[in-house]
Every structure is written in structure tokens, then in C-alpha cells.
XYZ file of C-alpha atoms in Angstrom:
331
model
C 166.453 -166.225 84.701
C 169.647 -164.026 84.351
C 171.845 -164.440 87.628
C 173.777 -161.834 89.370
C 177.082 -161.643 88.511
C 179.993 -161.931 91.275
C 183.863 -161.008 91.017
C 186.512 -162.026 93.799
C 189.710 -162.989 93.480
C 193.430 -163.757 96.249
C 196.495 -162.445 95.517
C 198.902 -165.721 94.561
C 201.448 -164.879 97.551
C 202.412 -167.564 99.876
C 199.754 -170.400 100.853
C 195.886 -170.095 101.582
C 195.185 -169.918 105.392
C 192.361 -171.939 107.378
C 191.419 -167.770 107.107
C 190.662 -167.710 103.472
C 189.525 -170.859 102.919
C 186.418 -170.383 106.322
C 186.421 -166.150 105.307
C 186.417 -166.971 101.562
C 186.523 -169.632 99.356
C 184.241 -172.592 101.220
C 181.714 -169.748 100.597
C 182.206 -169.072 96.757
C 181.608 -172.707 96.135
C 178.174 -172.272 97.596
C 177.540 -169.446 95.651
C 178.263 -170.559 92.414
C 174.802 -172.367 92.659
C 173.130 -168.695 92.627
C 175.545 -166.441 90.732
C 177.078 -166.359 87.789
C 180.564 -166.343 89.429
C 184.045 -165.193 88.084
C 187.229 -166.256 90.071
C 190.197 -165.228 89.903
C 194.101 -165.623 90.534
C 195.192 -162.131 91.071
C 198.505 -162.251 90.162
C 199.490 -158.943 89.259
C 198.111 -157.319 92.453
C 201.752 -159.304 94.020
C 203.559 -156.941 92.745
C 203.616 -153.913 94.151
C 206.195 -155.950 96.684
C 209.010 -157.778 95.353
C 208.582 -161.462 94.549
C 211.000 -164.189 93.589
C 209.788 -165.004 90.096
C 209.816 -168.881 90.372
C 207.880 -168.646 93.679
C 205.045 -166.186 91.805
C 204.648 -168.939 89.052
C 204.705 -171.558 91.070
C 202.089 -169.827 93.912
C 200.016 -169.020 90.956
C 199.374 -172.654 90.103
C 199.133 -173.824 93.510
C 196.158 -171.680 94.073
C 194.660 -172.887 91.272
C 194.910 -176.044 92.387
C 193.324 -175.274 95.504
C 190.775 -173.460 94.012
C 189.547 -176.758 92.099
C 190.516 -178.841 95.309
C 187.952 -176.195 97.516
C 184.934 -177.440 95.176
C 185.112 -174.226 92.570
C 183.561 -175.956 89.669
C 184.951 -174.508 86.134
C 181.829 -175.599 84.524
C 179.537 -173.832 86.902
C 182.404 -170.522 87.421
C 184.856 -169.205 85.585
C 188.613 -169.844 86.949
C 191.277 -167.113 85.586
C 195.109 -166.394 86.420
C 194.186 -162.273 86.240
C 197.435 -161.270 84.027
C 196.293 -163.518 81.080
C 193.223 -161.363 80.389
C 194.856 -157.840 79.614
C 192.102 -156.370 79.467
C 192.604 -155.712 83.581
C 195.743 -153.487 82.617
C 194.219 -151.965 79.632
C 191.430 -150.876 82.096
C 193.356 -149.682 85.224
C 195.217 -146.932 82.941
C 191.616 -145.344 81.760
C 190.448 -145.731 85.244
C 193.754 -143.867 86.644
C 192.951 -141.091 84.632
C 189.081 -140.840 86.170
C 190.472 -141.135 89.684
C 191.657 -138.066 92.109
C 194.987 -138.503 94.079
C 193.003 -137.433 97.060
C 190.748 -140.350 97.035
C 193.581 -142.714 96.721
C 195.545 -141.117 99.553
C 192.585 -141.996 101.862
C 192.818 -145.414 101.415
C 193.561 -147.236 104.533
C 195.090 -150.143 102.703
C 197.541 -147.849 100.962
C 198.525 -146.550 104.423
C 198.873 -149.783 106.113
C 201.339 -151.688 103.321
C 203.228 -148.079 103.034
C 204.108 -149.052 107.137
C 204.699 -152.530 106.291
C 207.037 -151.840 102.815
C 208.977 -148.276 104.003
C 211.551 -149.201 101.479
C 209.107 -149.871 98.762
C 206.310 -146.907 98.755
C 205.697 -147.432 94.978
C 202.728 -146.078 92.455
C 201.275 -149.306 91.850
C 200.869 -149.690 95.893
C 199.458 -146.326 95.610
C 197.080 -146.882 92.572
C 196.116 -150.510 93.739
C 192.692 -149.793 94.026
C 192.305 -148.745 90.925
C 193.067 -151.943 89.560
C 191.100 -153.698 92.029
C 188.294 -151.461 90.510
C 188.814 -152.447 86.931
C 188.628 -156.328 87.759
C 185.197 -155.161 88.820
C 183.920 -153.377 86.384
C 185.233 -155.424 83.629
C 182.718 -158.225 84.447
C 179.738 -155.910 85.202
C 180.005 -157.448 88.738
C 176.575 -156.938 90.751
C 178.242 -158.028 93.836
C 181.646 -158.018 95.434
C 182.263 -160.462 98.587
C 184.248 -158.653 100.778
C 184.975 -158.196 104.549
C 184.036 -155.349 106.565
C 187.366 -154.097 106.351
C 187.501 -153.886 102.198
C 184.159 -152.002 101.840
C 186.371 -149.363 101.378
C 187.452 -150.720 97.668
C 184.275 -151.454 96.916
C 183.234 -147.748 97.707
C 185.996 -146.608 95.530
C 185.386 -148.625 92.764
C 181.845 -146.983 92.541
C 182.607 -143.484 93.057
C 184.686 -143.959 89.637
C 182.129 -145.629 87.853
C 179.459 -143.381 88.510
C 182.093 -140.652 87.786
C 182.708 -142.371 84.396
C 178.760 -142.972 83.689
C 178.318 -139.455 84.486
C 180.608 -138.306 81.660
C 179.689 -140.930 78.779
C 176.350 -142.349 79.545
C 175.843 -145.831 81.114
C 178.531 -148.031 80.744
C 179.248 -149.528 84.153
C 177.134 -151.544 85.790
C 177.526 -150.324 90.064
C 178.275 -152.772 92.195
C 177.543 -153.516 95.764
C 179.619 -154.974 98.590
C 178.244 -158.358 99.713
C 179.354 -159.367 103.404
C 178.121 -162.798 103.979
C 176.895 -162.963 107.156
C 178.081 -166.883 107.178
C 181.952 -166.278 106.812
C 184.390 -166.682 109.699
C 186.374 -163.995 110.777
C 189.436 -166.402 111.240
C 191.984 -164.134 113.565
C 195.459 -165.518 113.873
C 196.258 -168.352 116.790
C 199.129 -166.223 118.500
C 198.439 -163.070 117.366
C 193.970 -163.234 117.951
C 193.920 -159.122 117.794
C 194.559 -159.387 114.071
C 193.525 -161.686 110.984
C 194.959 -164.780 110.370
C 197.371 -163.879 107.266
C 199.468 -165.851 104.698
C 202.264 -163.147 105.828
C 202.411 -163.321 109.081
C 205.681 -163.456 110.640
C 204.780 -165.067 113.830
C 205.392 -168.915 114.081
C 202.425 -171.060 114.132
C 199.957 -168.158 113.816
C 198.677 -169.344 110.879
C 196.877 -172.653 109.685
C 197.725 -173.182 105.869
C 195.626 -175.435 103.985
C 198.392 -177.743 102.594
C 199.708 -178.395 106.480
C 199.897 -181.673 107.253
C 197.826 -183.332 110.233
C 200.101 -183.399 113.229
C 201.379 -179.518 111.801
C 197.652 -178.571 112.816
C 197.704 -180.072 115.916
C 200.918 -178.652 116.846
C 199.929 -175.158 115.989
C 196.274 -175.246 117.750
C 197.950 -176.717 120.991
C 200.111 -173.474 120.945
C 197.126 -171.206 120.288
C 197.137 -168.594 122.982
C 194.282 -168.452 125.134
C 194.248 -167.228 128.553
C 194.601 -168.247 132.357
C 190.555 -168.428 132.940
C 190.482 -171.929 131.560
C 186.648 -171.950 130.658
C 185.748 -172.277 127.098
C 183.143 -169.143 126.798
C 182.770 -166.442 124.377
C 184.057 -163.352 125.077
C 185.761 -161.752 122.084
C 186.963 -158.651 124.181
C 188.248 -160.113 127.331
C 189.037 -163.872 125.848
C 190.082 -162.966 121.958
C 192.055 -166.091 121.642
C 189.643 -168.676 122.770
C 186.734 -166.541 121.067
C 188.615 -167.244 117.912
C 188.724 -170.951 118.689
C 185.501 -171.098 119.142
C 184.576 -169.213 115.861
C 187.073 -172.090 113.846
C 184.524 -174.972 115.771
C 181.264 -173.118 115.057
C 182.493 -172.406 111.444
C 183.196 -176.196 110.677
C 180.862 -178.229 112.728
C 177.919 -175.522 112.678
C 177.232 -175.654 116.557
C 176.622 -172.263 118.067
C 178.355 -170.676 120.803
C 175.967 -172.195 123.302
C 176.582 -175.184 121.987
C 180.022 -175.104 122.318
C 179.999 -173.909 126.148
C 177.610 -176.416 127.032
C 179.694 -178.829 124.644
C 183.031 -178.243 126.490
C 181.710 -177.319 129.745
C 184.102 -178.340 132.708
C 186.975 -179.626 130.107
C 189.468 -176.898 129.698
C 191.573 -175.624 127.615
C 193.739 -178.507 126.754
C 190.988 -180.656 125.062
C 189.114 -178.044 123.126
C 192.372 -177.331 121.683
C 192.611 -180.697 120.409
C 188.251 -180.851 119.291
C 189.285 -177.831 116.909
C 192.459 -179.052 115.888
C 190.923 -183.084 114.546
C 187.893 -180.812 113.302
C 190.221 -178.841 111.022
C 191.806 -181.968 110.224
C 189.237 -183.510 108.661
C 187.437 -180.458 107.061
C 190.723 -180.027 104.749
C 191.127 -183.739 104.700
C 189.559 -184.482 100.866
C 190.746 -180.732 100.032
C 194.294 -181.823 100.891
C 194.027 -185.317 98.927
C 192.122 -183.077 96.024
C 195.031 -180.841 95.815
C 197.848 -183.221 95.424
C 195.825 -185.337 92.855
C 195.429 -182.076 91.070
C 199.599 -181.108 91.469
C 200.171 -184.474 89.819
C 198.205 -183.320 86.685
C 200.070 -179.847 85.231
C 198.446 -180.531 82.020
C 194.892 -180.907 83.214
C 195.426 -177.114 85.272
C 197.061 -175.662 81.710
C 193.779 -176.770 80.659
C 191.685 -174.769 83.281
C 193.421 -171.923 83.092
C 193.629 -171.404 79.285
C 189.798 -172.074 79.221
C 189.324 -169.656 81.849
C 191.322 -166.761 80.293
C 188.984 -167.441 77.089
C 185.973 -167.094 79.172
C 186.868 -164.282 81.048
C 188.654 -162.230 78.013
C 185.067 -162.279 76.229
C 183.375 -160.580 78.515
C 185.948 -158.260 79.773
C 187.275 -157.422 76.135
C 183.208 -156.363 75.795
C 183.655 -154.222 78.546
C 187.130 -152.555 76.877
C 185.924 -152.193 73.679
C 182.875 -150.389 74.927
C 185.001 -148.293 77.183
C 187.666 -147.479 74.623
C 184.636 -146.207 71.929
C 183.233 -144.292 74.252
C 186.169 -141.937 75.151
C 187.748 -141.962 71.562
C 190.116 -144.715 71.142
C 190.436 -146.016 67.724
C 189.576 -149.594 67.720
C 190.529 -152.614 65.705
């Protein structure tokens, strides 16, 4: 039986955050069981900001690495640094051309990094989705795992594919957003109003996955919380402790009941420390994964060549298909 196909991909800036790997990745390794599942490194959405060159390259591999070190199998779902398949370039310029300034000027997204960069409003900020649209519709993606707050690419993405479908007969298969009801919203530990981010600038808001044990516990024991001292759920009134609670539940499965009933009488100070050794151990084999992996260059050269190869079939499919169909003369 043919399975659905699913795209997703992080941008190789900084490290992975407790956030991706709960929100994220800990769920693509399930689903590679179910879907036929394409992953990738997405390497040339970093640069509409500027990047140090050495970091990029070195970022790049690092994820990889952690992808492999998270449980993404490259036998069971293909593993690709974006930029060495150019058929994702090749397809953002067609796609520019079938998409209305207006539509990108209502992106929130654009909006939000135009704040963040003032000194760096550039086009490729401004066209980003477009991009993000052709990674899509490359692979024929049925389903795209986003959160709530990226539906809005996903919408995008099939407003220009119907648009292009409309004009040349089928050619685009139309995907559909897939919010899995199982991810953690991970919000940051000082900042709990907003989602824990490789870029924050606040110290120990954010958990990354390569931070060493007593790092963790150091950061959680800073979380902010509030003056109540109870451990209950209240994500309005008690964001930071809420937020605690969602790390727990996400890790050790136990519901919110469970966790009041769990921590009932103890305070602050030792559920601090639960979540903390719980995090600990989750990333525990990820962490010694990872650095057996960063001692092996030539083994990752290996995973990522073979996952350009399998990616570039199928997406070069999709090009050639794309470039026929509106005139191109093709090879």
C-alpha cells in the first residue's frame, strides 16, 4: 500500500532546543513507520540573515547529526542538506512568478523577522515562503507537520499550486497541514509567553539538546514560575509552571492530573528538579548518539550524499514536469 508522503525540515541556525526536539523531531521518528517521510536540513532558508560561513557549515552537520542521534532512520526516511538538491532554487523562481506581492505582504512571518532584522528587510525574507512552498511541492508532500502558528505557509503554498494546476492541468499534488495533536508546545523557561527558540537572547531560556547535565539543571532551577507555589495548570494565570508541566507530561506521559496529584504539597523547588533529571535522561542516549556520530565525518558525508540522491530523483521529476509544462526547453 502506497504511503502518504510527508516534508519538514529546521533551518541549520544555532542548536536544536528541548522545543524542537518535544514540538518536532521525537515525533517524525514515529512517523516514519506510517509515511513515506522526507527530512530535511534547510540550509538556504538561513540566509535571508547574515551568517558566519564556518558556523553555517558546521550547524549544518551538527543537525544532521542530531537528526540520526533523534532516531531518524535513513533507511526508513530520506535525510537531505536542502541546497544540494537544486531543484528547491530552480523551483522557487517559477513559483515567484505564480505568486502576488499582496499575498506575500500578508505573511505574518515576513512581518515579524522585518521587526527583528530592521537593517536587513531583504527579498529573500520577503519571498521566503515561496521557497518554503517549493520544498513542498517538489516531493508531492500529502502532509506538512506544522504548528498552529505556520498554517499560514501551508495555506500559501496551496493557493499557488492550485493557481499553477489551474493554468497547466494537474501537476501538484495539494497538501494539507498536519498538527499533531501529541507535540509539546515547549515555551521558553524565562520568557513562558513565547516559544522556546534557538535565538533567543535571554540567558537560560532555552534547553539545547547538546547541554550538558548540570547545564539543565541549572537552567530549570531558574525557570520562572510564580509566588503561588502549587504545581497546577493554569496556562493563563501560571504560564511558567504550565510550561513545566507540559515538558513532564511530554516526557514521562502523565497527565496534568497526574502531575498535581504527583507533586501535590511539594513546591516549586522539587518539581523543578523532577523535570530537570527527566530531561536529563530523555536526551541522555541522544546526547551519547550525537557525539559517537561527530566522531565519524565520513559516515555523515555518507548520509548526506545518499540523501541528496534520493531526494534529487524525485524532486528533479517534479522540475522536469514543471519546466515542460510552461515551455522550458529541457535536456
Amino acid at each position: 500500500m502506497d504511503k502518504k508522503v510527508i516534508l519538514s525540515g529546521i533551518q541549520s541556525t544555532g542548536n536544536l532546543t528541548l522545543g524542537n526536539y518535544l514540538g518536532a523531531i521525537n515525533n517524525w521518528k514515529k512517523m516514519q513507520e506510517d509515511y513515506n517521510c522526507y527530512y530535511m536540513i534547510a540550509n538556504l532558508h538561513t540566509l535571508t540573515v547574515r551568517n558566519d560561513p564556518e558556523t553555517l557549515r558546521s550547524n549544518t552537520l551538527n543537525l544532521l547529526a542530531l537528526y540520526l542521534a533523534a532516531g531518524i532512520n535513513p533507511e526508513k526516511s530520506s535525510i537531505f542538506i536542502q541546497s544540494q538538491v537544486p531543484s528547491h532554487a530552480e523551483l522557487s523562481w517559477v513559483l515567484n512568478c505564480y505568486t502576488y506581492m499582496g499575498e506575500l505582504s500578508r505573511m505574518t512571518q515576513f512581518k515579524d523577522k522585518s521587526a527583528k532584522h530592521a537593517d536587513n528587510i531583504n527579498s529573500g525574507l520577503f519571498t521566503y515562503p515561496v521557497l518554503m512552498a517549493a520544498d513542498i511541492l517538489l516531493y508531492q508532500a500529502d502532509l506538512v507537520p506544522v504548528g498552529e502558528d505556520q498554517k499560514q505557509h501551508v495555506e500559501i503554498t496551496r493557493d499557488i499550486a492550485e493557481r499553477f494546476n489551474k493554468i497547466y492541468g494537474e501537476t501538484f499534488k495539494i497538501p494539507e497541514p498536519y498538527i499533531l495533536k501529541t507535540a509539546a508546545r515547549v515555551m521558553g523557561l524565562q520568557n513562558p509567553n513565547a516559544k522556546m527558540s534557538k535565538s533567543s537572547t535571554l540567558e537560560n531560556d532555552s534547553i539545547f539538546l547538546t547541554d550538558e547535565p548540570e547545564v539543565i539543571l541549572k537552567k530549570f532551577k531558574k525557570s520562572v514560575t510564580d509566588s503561588e507555589n502549587i504545581v497546577r495548570y493554569d496556562e493563563e494565570n501560571k504560564p511558567g509552571i504550565s510550561n513545566l508541566m507540559e515538558i513532564y507530561s511530554a516526557i514521562t506521559g502523565s497527565t496534568k492530573e497526574d502531575i498535581e496529584k504527583e507533586f501535590a504539597g511539594k513546591g516549586y523547588g522539587e518539581f523543578k528538579t523532577a523535570v530537570a533529571n527527566c530531561v536529563i535522561e530523555e536526551l541522555k542516549p541522544l546526547q551519547e548518539k550525537y557525539k559517537e556520530l561527530k566522531s565519524n565525518p565520513d559516515y555523515l558525508e555518507k548520509i548526506y550524499k545518499e540523501g541528496a540522491e534520493k531526494a534529487y530523483q524525485v524532486a528533479h521529476k517534479t522540475l522536469e514536469d514543471v519546466y515542460k509544462k510552461i515551455g522550458m526547453v529541457w535536456l
